[in-house]
mmCIF file of C-alpha atoms in Angstrom:
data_model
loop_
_atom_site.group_PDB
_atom_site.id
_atom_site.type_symbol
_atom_site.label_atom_id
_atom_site.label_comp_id
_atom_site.label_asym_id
_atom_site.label_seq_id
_atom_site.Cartn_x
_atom_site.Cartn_y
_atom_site.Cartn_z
ATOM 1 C CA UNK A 1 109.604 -13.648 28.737
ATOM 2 C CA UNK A 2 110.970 -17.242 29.649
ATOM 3 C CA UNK A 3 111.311 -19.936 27.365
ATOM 4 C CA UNK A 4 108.708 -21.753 28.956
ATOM 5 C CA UNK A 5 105.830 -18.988 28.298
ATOM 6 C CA UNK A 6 107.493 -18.499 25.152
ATOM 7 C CA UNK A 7 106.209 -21.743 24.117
ATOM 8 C CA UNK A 8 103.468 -22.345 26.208
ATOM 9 C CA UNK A 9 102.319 -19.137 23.948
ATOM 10 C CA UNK A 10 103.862 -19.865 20.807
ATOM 11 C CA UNK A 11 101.479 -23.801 20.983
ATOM 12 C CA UNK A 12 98.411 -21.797 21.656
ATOM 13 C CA UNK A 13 99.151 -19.978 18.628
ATOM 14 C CA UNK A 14 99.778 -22.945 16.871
ATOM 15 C CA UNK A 15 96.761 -24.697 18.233
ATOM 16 C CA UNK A 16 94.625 -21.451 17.125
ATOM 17 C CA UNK A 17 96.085 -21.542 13.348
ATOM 18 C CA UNK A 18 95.337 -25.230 13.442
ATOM 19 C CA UNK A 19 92.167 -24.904 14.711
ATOM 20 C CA UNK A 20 91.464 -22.389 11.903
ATOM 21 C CA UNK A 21 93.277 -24.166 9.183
ATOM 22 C CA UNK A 22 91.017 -27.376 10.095
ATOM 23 C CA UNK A 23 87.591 -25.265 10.112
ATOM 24 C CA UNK A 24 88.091 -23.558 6.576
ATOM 25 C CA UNK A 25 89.059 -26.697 5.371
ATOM 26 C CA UNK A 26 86.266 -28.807 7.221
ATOM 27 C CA UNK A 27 84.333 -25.641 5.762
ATOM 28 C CA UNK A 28 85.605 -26.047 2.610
ATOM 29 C CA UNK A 29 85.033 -29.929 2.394
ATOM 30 C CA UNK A 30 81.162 -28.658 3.477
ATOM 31 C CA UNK A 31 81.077 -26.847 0.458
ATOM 32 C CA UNK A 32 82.062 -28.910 -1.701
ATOM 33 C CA UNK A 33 79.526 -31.409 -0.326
ATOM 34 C CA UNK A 34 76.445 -28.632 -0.555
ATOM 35 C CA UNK A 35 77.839 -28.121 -3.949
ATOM 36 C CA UNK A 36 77.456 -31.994 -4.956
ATOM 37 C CA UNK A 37 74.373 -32.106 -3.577
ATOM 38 C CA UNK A 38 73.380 -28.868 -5.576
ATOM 39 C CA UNK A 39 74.542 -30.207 -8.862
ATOM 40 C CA UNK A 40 72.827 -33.829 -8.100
ATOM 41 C CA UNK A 41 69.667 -32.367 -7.193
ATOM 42 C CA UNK A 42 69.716 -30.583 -10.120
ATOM 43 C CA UNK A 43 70.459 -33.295 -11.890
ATOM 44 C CA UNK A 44 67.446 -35.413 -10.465
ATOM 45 C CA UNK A 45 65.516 -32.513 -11.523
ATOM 46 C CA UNK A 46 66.633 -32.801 -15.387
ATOM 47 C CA UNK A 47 66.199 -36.194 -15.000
ATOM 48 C CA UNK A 48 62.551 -36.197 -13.437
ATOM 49 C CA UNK A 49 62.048 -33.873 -16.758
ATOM 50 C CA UNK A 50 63.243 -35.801 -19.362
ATOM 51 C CA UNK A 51 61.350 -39.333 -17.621
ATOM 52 C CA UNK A 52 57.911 -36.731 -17.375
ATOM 53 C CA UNK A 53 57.453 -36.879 -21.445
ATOM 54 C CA UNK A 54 57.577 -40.611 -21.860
ATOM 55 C CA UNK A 55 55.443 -41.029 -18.220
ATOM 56 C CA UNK A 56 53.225 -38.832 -19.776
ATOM 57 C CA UNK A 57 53.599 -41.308 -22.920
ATOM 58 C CA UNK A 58 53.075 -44.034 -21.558
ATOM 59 C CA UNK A 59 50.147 -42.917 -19.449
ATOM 60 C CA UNK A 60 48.361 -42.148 -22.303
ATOM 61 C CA UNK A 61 49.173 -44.864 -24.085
ATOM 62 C CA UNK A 62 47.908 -46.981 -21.234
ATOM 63 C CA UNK A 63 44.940 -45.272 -21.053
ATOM 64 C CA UNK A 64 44.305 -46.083 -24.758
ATOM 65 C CA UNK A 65 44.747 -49.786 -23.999
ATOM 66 C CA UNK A 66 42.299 -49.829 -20.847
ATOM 67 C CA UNK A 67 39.984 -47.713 -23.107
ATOM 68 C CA UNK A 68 40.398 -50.485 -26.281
ATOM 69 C CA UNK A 69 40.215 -53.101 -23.036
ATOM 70 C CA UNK A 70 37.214 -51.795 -21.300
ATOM 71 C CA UNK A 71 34.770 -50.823 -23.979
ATOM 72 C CA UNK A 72 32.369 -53.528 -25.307
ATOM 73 C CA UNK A 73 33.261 -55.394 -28.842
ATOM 74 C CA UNK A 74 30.904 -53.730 -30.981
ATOM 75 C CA UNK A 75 28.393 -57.025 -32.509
ATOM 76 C CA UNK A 76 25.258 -56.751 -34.633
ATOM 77 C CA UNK A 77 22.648 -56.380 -31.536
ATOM 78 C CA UNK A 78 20.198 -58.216 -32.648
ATOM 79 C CA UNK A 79 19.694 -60.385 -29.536
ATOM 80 C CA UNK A 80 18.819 -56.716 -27.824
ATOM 81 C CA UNK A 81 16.530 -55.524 -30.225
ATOM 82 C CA UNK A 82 13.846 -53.727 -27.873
ATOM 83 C CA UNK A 83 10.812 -52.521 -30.479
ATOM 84 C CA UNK A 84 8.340 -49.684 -29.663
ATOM 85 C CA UNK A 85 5.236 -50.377 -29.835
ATOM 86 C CA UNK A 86 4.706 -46.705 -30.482
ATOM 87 C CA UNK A 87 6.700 -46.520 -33.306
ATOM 88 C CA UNK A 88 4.457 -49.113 -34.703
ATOM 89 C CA UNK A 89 2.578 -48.852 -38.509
ATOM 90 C CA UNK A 90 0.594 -50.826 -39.934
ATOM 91 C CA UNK A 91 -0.493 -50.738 -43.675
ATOM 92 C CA UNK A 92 -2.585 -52.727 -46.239
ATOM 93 C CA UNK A 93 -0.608 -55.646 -48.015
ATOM 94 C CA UNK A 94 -1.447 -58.661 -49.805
ATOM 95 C CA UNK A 95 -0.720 -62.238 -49.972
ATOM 96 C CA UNK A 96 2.266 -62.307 -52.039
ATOM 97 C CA UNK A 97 3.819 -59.885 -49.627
ATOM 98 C CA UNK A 98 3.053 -62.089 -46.349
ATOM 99 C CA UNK A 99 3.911 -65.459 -48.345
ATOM 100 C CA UNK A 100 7.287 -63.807 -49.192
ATOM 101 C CA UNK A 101 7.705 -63.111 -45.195
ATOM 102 C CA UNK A 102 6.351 -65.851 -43.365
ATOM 103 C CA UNK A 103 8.597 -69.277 -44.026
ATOM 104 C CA UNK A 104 7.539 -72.398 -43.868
ATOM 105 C CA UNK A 105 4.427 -71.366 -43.345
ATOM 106 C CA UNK A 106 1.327 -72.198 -46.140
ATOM 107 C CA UNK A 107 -2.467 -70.586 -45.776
ATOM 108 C CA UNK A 108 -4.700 -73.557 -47.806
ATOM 109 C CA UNK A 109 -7.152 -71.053 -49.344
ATOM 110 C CA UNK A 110 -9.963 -72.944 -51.282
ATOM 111 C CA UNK A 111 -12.785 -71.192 -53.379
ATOM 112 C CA UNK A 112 -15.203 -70.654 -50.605
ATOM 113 C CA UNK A 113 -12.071 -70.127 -48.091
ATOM 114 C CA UNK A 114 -11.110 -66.491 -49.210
ATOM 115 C CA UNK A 115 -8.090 -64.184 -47.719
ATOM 116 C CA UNK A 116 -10.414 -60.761 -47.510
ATOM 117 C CA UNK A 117 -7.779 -58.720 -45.754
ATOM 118 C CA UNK A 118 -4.253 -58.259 -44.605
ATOM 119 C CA UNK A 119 -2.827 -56.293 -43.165
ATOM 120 C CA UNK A 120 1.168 -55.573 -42.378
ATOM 121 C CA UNK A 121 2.605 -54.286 -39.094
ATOM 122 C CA UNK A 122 6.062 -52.687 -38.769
ATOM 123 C CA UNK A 123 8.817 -50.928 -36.999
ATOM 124 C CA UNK A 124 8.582 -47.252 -38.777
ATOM 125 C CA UNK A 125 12.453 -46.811 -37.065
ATOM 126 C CA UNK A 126 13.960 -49.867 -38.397
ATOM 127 C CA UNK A 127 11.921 -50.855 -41.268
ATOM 128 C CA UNK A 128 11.387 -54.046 -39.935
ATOM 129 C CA UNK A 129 8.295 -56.218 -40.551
ATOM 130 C CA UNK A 130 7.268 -57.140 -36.924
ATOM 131 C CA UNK A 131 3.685 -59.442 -38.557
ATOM 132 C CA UNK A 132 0.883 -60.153 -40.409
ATOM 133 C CA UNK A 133 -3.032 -60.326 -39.429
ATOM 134 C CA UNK A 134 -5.590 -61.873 -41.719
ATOM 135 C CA UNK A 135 -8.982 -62.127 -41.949
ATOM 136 C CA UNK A 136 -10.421 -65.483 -43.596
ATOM 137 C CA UNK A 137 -14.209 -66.285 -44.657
ATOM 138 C CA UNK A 138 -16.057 -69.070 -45.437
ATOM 139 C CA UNK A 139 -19.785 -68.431 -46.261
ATOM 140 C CA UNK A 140 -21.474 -71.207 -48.215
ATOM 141 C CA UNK A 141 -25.097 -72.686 -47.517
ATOM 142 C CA UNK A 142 -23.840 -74.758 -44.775
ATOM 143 C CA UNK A 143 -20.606 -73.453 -43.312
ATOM 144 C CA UNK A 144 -20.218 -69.773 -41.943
ATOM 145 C CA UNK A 145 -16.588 -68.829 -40.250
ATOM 146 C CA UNK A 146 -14.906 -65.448 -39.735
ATOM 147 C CA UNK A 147 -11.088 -66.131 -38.393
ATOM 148 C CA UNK A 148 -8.788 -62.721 -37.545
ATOM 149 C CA UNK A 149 -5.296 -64.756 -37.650
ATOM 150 C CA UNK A 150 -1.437 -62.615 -36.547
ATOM 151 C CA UNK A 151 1.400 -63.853 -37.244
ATOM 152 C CA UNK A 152 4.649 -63.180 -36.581
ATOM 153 C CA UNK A 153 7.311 -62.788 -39.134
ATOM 154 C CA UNK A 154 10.244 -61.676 -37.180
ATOM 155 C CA UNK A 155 12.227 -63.470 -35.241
ATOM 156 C CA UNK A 156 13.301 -60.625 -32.697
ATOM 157 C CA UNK A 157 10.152 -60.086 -31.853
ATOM 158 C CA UNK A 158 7.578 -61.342 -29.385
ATOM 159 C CA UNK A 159 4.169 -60.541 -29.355
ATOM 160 C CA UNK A 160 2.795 -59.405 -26.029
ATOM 161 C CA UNK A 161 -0.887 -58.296 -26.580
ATOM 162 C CA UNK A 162 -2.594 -61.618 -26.367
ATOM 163 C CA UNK A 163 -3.715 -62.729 -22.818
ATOM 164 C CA UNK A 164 -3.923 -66.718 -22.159
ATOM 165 C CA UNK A 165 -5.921 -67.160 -18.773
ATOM 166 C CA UNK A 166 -7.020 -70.744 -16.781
ATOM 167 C CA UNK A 167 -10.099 -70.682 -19.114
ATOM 168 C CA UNK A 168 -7.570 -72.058 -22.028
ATOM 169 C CA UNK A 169 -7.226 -75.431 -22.322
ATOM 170 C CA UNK A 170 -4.338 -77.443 -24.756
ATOM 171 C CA UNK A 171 -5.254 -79.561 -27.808
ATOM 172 C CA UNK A 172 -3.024 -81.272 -29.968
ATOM 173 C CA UNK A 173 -3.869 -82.079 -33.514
ATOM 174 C CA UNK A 174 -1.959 -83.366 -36.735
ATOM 175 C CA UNK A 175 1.485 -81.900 -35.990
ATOM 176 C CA UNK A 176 1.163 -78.679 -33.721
ATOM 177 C CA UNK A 177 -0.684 -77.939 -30.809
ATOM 178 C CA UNK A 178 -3.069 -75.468 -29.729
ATOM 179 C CA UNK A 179 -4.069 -73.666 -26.989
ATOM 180 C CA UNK A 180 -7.233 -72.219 -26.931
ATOM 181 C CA UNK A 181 -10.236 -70.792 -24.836
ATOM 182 C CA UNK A 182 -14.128 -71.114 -26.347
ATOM 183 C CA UNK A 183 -17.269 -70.286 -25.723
ATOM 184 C CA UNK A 184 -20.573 -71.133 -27.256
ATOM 185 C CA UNK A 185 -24.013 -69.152 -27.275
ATOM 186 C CA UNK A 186 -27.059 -69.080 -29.202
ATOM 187 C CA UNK A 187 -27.891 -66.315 -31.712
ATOM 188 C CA UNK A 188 -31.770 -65.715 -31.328
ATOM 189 C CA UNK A 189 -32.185 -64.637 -34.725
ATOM 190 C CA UNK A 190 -30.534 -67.364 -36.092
ATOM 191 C CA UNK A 191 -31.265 -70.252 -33.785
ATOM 192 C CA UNK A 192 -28.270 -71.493 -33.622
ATOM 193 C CA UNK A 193 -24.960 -71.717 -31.914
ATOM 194 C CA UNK A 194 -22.257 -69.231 -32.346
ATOM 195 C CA UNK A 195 -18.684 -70.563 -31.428
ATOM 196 C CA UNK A 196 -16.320 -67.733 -30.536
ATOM 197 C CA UNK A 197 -12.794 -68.832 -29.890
ATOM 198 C CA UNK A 198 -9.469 -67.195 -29.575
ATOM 199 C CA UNK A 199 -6.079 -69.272 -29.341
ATOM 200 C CA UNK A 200 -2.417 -69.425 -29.722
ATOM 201 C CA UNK A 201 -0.384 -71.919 -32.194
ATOM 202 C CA UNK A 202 2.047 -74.372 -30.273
ATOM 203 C CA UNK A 203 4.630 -75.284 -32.826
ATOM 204 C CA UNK A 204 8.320 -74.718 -32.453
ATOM 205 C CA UNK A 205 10.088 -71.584 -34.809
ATOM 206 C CA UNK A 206 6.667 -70.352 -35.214
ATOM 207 C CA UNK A 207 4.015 -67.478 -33.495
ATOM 208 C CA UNK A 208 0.516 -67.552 -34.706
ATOM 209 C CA UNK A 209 -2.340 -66.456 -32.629
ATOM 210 C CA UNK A 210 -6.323 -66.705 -33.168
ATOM 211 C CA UNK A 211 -7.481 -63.128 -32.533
ATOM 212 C CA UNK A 212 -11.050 -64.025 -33.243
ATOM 213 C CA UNK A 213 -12.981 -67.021 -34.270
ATOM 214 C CA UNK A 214 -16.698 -66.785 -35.169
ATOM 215 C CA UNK A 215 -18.669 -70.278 -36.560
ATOM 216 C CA UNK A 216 -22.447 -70.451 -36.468
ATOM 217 C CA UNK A 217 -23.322 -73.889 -36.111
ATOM 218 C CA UNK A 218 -25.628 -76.702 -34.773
ATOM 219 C CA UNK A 219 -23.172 -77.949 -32.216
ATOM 220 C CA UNK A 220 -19.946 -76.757 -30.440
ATOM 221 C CA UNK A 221 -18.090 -76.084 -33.883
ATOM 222 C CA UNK A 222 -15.628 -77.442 -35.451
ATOM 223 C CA UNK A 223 -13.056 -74.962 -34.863
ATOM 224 C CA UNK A 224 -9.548 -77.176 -33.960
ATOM 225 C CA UNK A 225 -10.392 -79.393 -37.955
ATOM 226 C CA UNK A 226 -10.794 -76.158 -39.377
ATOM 227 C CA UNK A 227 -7.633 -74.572 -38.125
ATOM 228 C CA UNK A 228 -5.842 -77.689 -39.124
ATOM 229 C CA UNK A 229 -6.822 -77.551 -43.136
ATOM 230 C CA UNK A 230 -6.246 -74.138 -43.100
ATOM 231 C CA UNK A 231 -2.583 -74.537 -41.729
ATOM 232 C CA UNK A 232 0.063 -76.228 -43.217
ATOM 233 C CA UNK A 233 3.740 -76.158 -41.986
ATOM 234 C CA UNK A 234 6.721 -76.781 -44.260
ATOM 235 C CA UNK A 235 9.972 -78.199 -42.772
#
């Protein structure tokens, strides 16, 4: 063999063992790399771990605060009170029982002017006293008047049961107004005329309604005088 196969043979040798040399350590250097990446992922991992308890934490705890955030302050309700008419009792009571519940408000009773019932409605769930209805008479030689009165003694309620149509007309007298509907006949076996009139109170604060108000008399009655001395409001 000549010198110059020699070498020509000798570099591709070379040139082989270099080759080789440079992959196992460009091998090498890759696994040291997938290594790194190994431990780092795994790392990420321990660390994704350890952050999941306090996310978790916090979540919850953020939760709480949309919860605390989100649900309605708790107040007394009254302005929602919705009562059932349903649940509804009424029971016998007495004057000294409505005067204790209606304020401000004063029933002139004379001798011939005479409280003959009441009568006490309320809400059997609550307790609450929802009103009052009394019946009033006057019978003396010249003055006959039956007068079925409600009021209202609670504020959070509104009484719904009495219709006012366009046959009511508005009448003011000493300090409250009323509006009321009448109508006159004549009793044949009395000869004369019988007022019948229902009406509602107009006075700020307060609720009072006429259920029923009978008068025999020789005219058209005298029913808006007579529900003026029997009312008197206290400020």
């Amino acid at each position: 063999m000549n010198v110059k196969k020699y070498l020509k043979k000798q570099a591709g040798q070379d040139l082989q063992s270099l080759e080789t040399e440079r992959d196992r350590a460009f091998l090498g250097q890759l696994e040291n790399i997938a290594e790194e990446n190994a431990r780092a992922r795994a790392k990420k991992r321990n660390l994704q771990g350890l952050w999941a308890i306090p996310s978790v934490a916090v979540a919850g705890g953020l939760a709480a605060v949309l919860l605390v955030e989100l649900l309605p302050v708790a107040d007394d309700g009254l302005d929602d009170i919705k009562y059932i008419e349903s649940n509804f009792v009424s029971v016998d009571s007495d004057m000294n029982e409505f005067n204790g519940a209606s304020d401000n408000l004063v029933i002139n009773i004379t001798a011939d002017k005479t409280v003959n019932s009441v009568v006490k409605t309320y809400d059997q769930v609550s307790g609450d006293e929802l009103y009052y209805t009394l019946r009033i008479e006057e019978v003396t030689e010249t003055v006959f008047v039956c007068l079925d009165m409600l009021v209202v003694v609670n504020e959070h309620y509104d009484y719904e049961n009495f219709q006012i149509d366009e046959t009511f007309v508005t009448e003011t007298v000493e300090d409250f107004s009323v509006n009321y509907s009448q109508v006159v006949s004549v009793d044949p076996d009395f000869g004369l005329n019988l007022v019948k009139c229902t009406g509602k109170i107009e006075k700020p604060n307060f609720e009072i309604y006429i259920l029923n108000y009978e008068e025999y008399a020789l005219d058209d009655g005298s029913f808006l005088n007579y529900i003026d001395d029997l009312l008197e409001f206290k400020t």
